[in-house]
Amino acid sequence: IANIPASAGTSATGGPKWVAPASASGKKNPVAASDASIQTGKKIFGKECTSCHGKTGVGNGPKAADLEKPPGNLTTKEFQSQTDGAIFWKIGKGNKPMPTFATAYNDEERWSVVNYLRTLGK
């Protein structure tokens, strides 16, 4: 929360917006959005993210109702308008109750998750 600028506003769920720092937002995804990359990202998403974000990323996973704050809807224009770098940073950083995945998955795997998340907005 310390990284959230005062001007960041509030999210659709009423809490403060989770904003990645400009240095992270400016990073380009070095992993091409190939079928292989998207499948890698989908596999990781299925293992780590669906319990809260749901199978389609709308935030309706089986654990979602038990959380203090609702999981983000990853299909919205607001989410999808973020840069790949911002999403990558958030996956690595975590934001309670979402854990950090910086040590669980290497950079290429996390960039692949970003590539998969892009398919949810279509």
JSON list of C-alpha atoms in Angstrom, two decimals:
[
{"chain": "A", "resi": 1, "resn": "ILE", "atom": "CA", "xyz": [0.00, 0.00, 0.00]},
{"chain": "A", "resi": 2, "resn": "ALA", "atom": "CA", "xyz": [2.97, 2.28, 0.50]},
{"chain": "A", "resi": 3, "resn": "ASN", "atom": "CA", "xyz": [3.48, 2.18, -3.27]},
{"chain": "A", "resi": 4, "resn": "ILE", "atom": "CA", "xyz": [0.02, 3.60, -3.98]},
{"chain": "A", "resi": 5, "resn": "PRO", "atom": "CA", "xyz": [0.15, 7.30, -4.78]},
{"chain": "A", "resi": 6, "resn": "ALA", "atom": "CA", "xyz": [-2.44, 9.49, -3.07]},
{"chain": "A", "resi": 7, "resn": "SER", "atom": "CA", "xyz": [-3.78, 10.43, -6.48]},
{"chain": "A", "resi": 8, "resn": "ALA", "atom": "CA", "xyz": [-4.36, 6.81, -7.44]},
{"chain": "A", "resi": 9, "resn": "GLY", "atom": "CA", "xyz": [-8.06, 6.91, -6.55]},
{"chain": "A", "resi": 10, "resn": "THR", "atom": "CA", "xyz": [-10.14, 3.91, -5.71]},
{"chain": "A", "resi": 11, "resn": "SER", "atom": "CA", "xyz": [-10.72, 0.62, -7.42]},
{"chain": "A", "resi": 12, "resn": "ALA", "atom": "CA", "xyz": [-14.01, -0.75, -8.70]},
{"chain": "A", "resi": 13, "resn": "THR", "atom": "CA", "xyz": [-14.32, -2.62, -5.39]},
{"chain": "A", "resi": 14, "resn": "GLY", "atom": "CA", "xyz": [-13.98, 0.58, -3.36]},
{"chain": "A", "resi": 15, "resn": "GLY", "atom": "CA", "xyz": [-10.46, 0.00, -2.04]},
{"chain": "A", "resi": 16, "resn": "PRO", "atom": "CA", "xyz": [-7.38, 1.95, -3.06]},
{"chain": "A", "resi": 17, "resn": "LYS", "atom": "CA", "xyz": [-6.16, 1.24, -6.58]},
{"chain": "A", "resi": 18, "resn": "TRP", "atom": "CA", "xyz": [-3.15, -1.02, -6.79]},
{"chain": "A", "resi": 19, "resn": "VAL", "atom": "CA", "xyz": [-0.72, 0.89, -8.97]},
{"chain": "A", "resi": 20, "resn": "ALA", "atom": "CA", "xyz": [2.63, -0.45, -10.13]},
{"chain": "A", "resi": 21, "resn": "PRO", "atom": "CA", "xyz": [5.57, 1.96, -10.03]},
{"chain": "A", "resi": 22, "resn": "ALA", "atom": "CA", "xyz": [6.43, 3.69, -13.32]},
{"chain": "A", "resi": 23, "resn": "SER", "atom": "CA", "xyz": [9.72, 1.78, -13.50]},
{"chain": "A", "resi": 24, "resn": "ALA", "atom": "CA", "xyz": [7.78, -1.50, -13.55]},
{"chain": "A", "resi": 25, "resn": "SER", "atom": "CA", "xyz": [5.01, -0.25, -15.83]},
{"chain": "A", "resi": 26, "resn": "GLY", "atom": "CA", "xyz": [7.56, 0.69, -18.47]},
{"chain": "A", "resi": 27, "resn": "LYS", "atom": "CA", "xyz": [9.04, -2.81, -18.77]},
{"chain": "A", "resi": 28, "resn": "LYS", "atom": "CA", "xyz": [8.34, -4.58, -22.05]},
{"chain": "A", "resi": 29, "resn": "ASN", "atom": "CA", "xyz": [7.36, -8.24, -22.13]},
{"chain": "A", "resi": 30, "resn": "PRO", "atom": "CA", "xyz": [10.38, -10.13, -23.53]},
{"chain": "A", "resi": 31, "resn": "VAL", "atom": "CA", "xyz": [8.34, -13.34, -23.99]},
{"chain": "A", "resi": 32, "resn": "ALA", "atom": "CA", "xyz": [6.42, -13.56, -27.26]},
{"chain": "A", "resi": 33, "resn": "ALA", "atom": "CA", "xyz": [2.73, -14.41, -26.87]},
{"chain": "A", "resi": 34, "resn": "SER", "atom": "CA", "xyz": [3.14, -17.76, -28.63]},
{"chain": "A", "resi": 35, "resn": "ASP", "atom": "CA", "xyz": [0.82, -20.72, -28.15]},
{"chain": "A", "resi": 36, "resn": "ALA", "atom": "CA", "xyz": [3.48, -22.35, -25.95]},
{"chain": "A", "resi": 37, "resn": "SER", "atom": "CA", "xyz": [3.85, -19.28, -23.74]},
{"chain": "A", "resi": 38, "resn": "ILE", "atom": "CA", "xyz": [0.10, -18.85, -23.39]},
{"chain": "A", "resi": 39, "resn": "GLN", "atom": "CA", "xyz": [-0.30, -22.53, -22.48]},
{"chain": "A", "resi": 40, "resn": "THR", "atom": "CA", "xyz": [2.45, -22.20, -19.85]},
{"chain": "A", "resi": 41, "resn": "GLY", "atom": "CA", "xyz": [0.69, -19.15, -18.41]},
{"chain": "A", "resi": 42, "resn": "LYS", "atom": "CA", "xyz": [-2.68, -20.92, -18.47]},
{"chain": "A", "resi": 43, "resn": "LYS", "atom": "CA", "xyz": [-1.24, -23.90, -16.58]},
{"chain": "A", "resi": 44, "resn": "ILE", "atom": "CA", "xyz": [0.23, -21.67, -13.87]},
{"chain": "A", "resi": 45, "resn": "PHE", "atom": "CA", "xyz": [-3.00, -19.62, -13.69]},
{"chain": "A", "resi": 46, "resn": "GLY", "atom": "CA", "xyz": [-5.00, -22.84, -13.30]},
{"chain": "A", "resi": 47, "resn": "LYS", "atom": "CA", "xyz": [-2.77, -24.01, -10.45]},
{"chain": "A", "resi": 48, "resn": "GLU", "atom": "CA", "xyz": [-2.30, -20.74, -8.58]},
{"chain": "A", "resi": 49, "resn": "CYS", "atom": "CA", "xyz": [-5.02, -18.26, -9.47]},
{"chain": "A", "resi": 50, "resn": "THR", "atom": "CA", "xyz": [-8.37, -19.91, -10.20]},
{"chain": "A", "resi": 51, "resn": "SER", "atom": "CA", "xyz": [-9.22, -20.56, -6.55]},
{"chain": "A", "resi": 52, "resn": "CYS", "atom": "CA", "xyz": [-9.72, -16.79, -6.14]},
{"chain": "A", "resi": 53, "resn": "HIS", "atom": "CA", "xyz": [-9.92, -15.26, -9.63]},
{"chain": "A", "resi": 54, "resn": "GLY", "atom": "CA", "xyz": [-12.03, -18.10, -11.08]},
{"chain": "A", "resi": 55, "resn": "LYS", "atom": "CA", "xyz": [-11.49, -20.16, -14.23]},
{"chain": "A", "resi": 56, "resn": "THR", "atom": "CA", "xyz": [-12.30, -17.22, -16.51]},
{"chain": "A", "resi": 57, "resn": "GLY", "atom": "CA", "xyz": [-10.61, -14.53, -14.39]},
{"chain": "A", "resi": 58, "resn": "VAL", "atom": "CA", "xyz": [-13.76, -12.66, -13.31]},
{"chain": "A", "resi": 59, "resn": "GLY", "atom": "CA", "xyz": [-13.01, -13.00, -9.57]},
{"chain": "A", "resi": 60, "resn": "ASN", "atom": "CA", "xyz": [-15.53, -15.73, -8.74]},
{"chain": "A", "resi": 61, "resn": "GLY", "atom": "CA", "xyz": [-13.28, -18.59, -7.64]},
{"chain": "A", "resi": 62, "resn": "PRO", "atom": "CA", "xyz": [-14.37, -20.92, -4.83]},
{"chain": "A", "resi": 63, "resn": "LYS", "atom": "CA", "xyz": [-12.24, -19.06, -2.25]},
{"chain": "A", "resi": 64, "resn": "ALA", "atom": "CA", "xyz": [-13.31, -15.56, -3.38]},
{"chain": "A", "resi": 65, "resn": "ALA", "atom": "CA", "xyz": [-16.22, -15.29, -0.93]},
{"chain": "A", "resi": 66, "resn": "ASP", "atom": "CA", "xyz": [-13.90, -15.99, 2.01]},
{"chain": "A", "resi": 67, "resn": "LEU", "atom": "CA", "xyz": [-11.50, -13.14, 1.28]},
{"chain": "A", "resi": 68, "resn": "GLU", "atom": "CA", "xyz": [-11.47, -9.77, 3.06]},
{"chain": "A", "resi": 69, "resn": "LYS", "atom": "CA", "xyz": [-11.41, -7.99, -0.29]},
{"chain": "A", "resi": 70, "resn": "PRO", "atom": "CA", "xyz": [-12.72, -9.42, -3.55]},
{"chain": "A", "resi": 71, "resn": "PRO", "atom": "CA", "xyz": [-10.19, -10.66, -6.09]},
{"chain": "A", "resi": 72, "resn": "GLY", "atom": "CA", "xyz": [-9.80, -8.50, -9.15]},
{"chain": "A", "resi": 73, "resn": "ASN", "atom": "CA", "xyz": [-11.72, -9.14, -12.34]},
{"chain": "A", "resi": 74, "resn": "LEU", "atom": "CA", "xyz": [-8.95, -9.76, -14.86]},
{"chain": "A", "resi": 75, "resn": "THR", "atom": "CA", "xyz": [-11.26, -9.43, -17.87]},
{"chain": "A", "resi": 76, "resn": "THR", "atom": "CA", "xyz": [-12.20, -5.77, -17.43]},
{"chain": "A", "resi": 77, "resn": "LYS", "atom": "CA", "xyz": [-11.05, -2.92, -19.63]},
{"chain": "A", "resi": 78, "resn": "GLU", "atom": "CA", "xyz": [-9.48, -1.34, -16.53]},
{"chain": "A", "resi": 79, "resn": "PHE", "atom": "CA", "xyz": [-7.33, -4.41, -15.83]},
{"chain": "A", "resi": 80, "resn": "GLN", "atom": "CA", "xyz": [-6.50, -5.07, -19.47]},
{"chain": "A", "resi": 81, "resn": "SER", "atom": "CA", "xyz": [-5.45, -1.43, -20.03]},
{"chain": "A", "resi": 82, "resn": "GLN", "atom": "CA", "xyz": [-2.48, -1.89, -17.70]},
{"chain": "A", "resi": 83, "resn": "THR", "atom": "CA", "xyz": [0.91, -2.46, -19.29]},
{"chain": "A", "resi": 84, "resn": "ASP", "atom": "CA", "xyz": [2.43, -5.92, -19.38]},
{"chain": "A", "resi": 85, "resn": "GLY", "atom": "CA", "xyz": [5.13, -4.60, -17.05]},
{"chain": "A", "resi": 86, "resn": "ALA", "atom": "CA", "xyz": [2.58, -3.47, -14.45]},
{"chain": "A", "resi": 87, "resn": "ILE", "atom": "CA", "xyz": [0.83, -6.85, -14.48]},
{"chain": "A", "resi": 88, "resn": "PHE", "atom": "CA", "xyz": [4.18, -8.68, -14.30]},
{"chain": "A", "resi": 89, "resn": "TRP", "atom": "CA", "xyz": [5.16, -6.55, -11.29]},
{"chain": "A", "resi": 90, "resn": "LYS", "atom": "CA", "xyz": [1.87, -7.30, -9.53]},
{"chain": "A", "resi": 91, "resn": "ILE", "atom": "CA", "xyz": [2.25, -11.04, -10.08]},
{"chain": "A", "resi": 92, "resn": "GLY", "atom": "CA", "xyz": [5.73, -10.89, -8.59]},
{"chain": "A", "resi": 93, "resn": "LYS", "atom": "CA", "xyz": [4.88, -8.54, -5.74]},
{"chain": "A", "resi": 94, "resn": "GLY", "atom": "CA", "xyz": [1.54, -9.87, -4.53]},
{"chain": "A", "resi": 95, "resn": "ASN", "atom": "CA", "xyz": [-1.00, -7.83, -2.57]},
{"chain": "A", "resi": 96, "resn": "LYS", "atom": "CA", "xyz": [-2.67, -9.53, 0.38]},
{"chain": "A", "resi": 97, "resn": "PRO", "atom": "CA", "xyz": [-4.50, -11.79, 0.22]},
{"chain": "A", "resi": 98, "resn": "MET", "atom": "CA", "xyz": [-2.74, -12.49, -3.10]},
{"chain": "A", "resi": 99, "resn": "PRO", "atom": "CA", "xyz": [0.69, -14.01, -2.42]},
{"chain": "A", "resi": 100, "resn": "THR", "atom": "CA", "xyz": [3.90, -13.06, -4.16]},
{"chain": "A", "resi": 101, "resn": "PHE", "atom": "CA", "xyz": [4.97, -15.33, -7.00]},
{"chain": "A", "resi": 102, "resn": "ALA", "atom": "CA", "xyz": [8.45, -13.82, -7.45]},
{"chain": "A", "resi": 103, "resn": "THR", "atom": "CA", "xyz": [10.20, -16.88, -6.04]},
{"chain": "A", "resi": 104, "resn": "ALA", "atom": "CA", "xyz": [7.69, -19.57, -7.04]},
{"chain": "A", "resi": 105, "resn": "TYR", "atom": "CA", "xyz": [8.06, -18.86, -10.77]},
{"chain": "A", "resi": 106, "resn": "ASN", "atom": "CA", "xyz": [10.90, -17.49, -12.84]},
{"chain": "A", "resi": 107, "resn": "ASP", "atom": "CA", "xyz": [10.61, -14.35, -14.98]},
{"chain": "A", "resi": 108, "resn": "GLU", "atom": "CA", "xyz": [9.78, -16.25, -18.18]},
{"chain": "A", "resi": 109, "resn": "GLU", "atom": "CA", "xyz": [6.96, -18.14, -16.44]},
{"chain": "A", "resi": 110, "resn": "ARG", "atom": "CA", "xyz": [5.51, -14.94, -14.96]},
{"chain": "A", "resi": 111, "resn": "TRP", "atom": "CA", "xyz": [5.69, -13.18, -18.34]},
{"chain": "A", "resi": 112, "resn": "SER", "atom": "CA", "xyz": [3.85, -16.21, -19.77]},
{"chain": "A", "resi": 113, "resn": "VAL", "atom": "CA", "xyz": [1.11, -15.67, -17.18]},
{"chain": "A", "resi": 114, "resn": "VAL", "atom": "CA", "xyz": [0.85, -12.08, -18.44]},
{"chain": "A", "resi": 115, "resn": "ASN", "atom": "CA", "xyz": [0.47, -13.43, -21.99]},
{"chain": "A", "resi": 116, "resn": "TYR", "atom": "CA", "xyz": [-2.30, -15.77, -20.82]},
{"chain": "A", "resi": 117, "resn": "LEU", "atom": "CA", "xyz": [-4.08, -13.00, -18.89]},
{"chain": "A", "resi": 118, "resn": "ARG", "atom": "CA", "xyz": [-4.25, -10.99, -22.12]},
{"chain": "A", "resi": 119, "resn": "THR", "atom": "CA", "xyz": [-6.44, -13.75, -23.60]},
{"chain": "A", "resi": 120, "resn": "LEU", "atom": "CA", "xyz": [-9.01, -13.26, -20.82]},
{"chain": "A", "resi": 121, "resn": "GLY", "atom": "CA", "xyz": [-9.90, -9.77, -22.01]},
{"chain": "A", "resi": 122, "resn": "LYS", "atom": "CA", "xyz": [-10.92, -10.93, -25.48]}
]
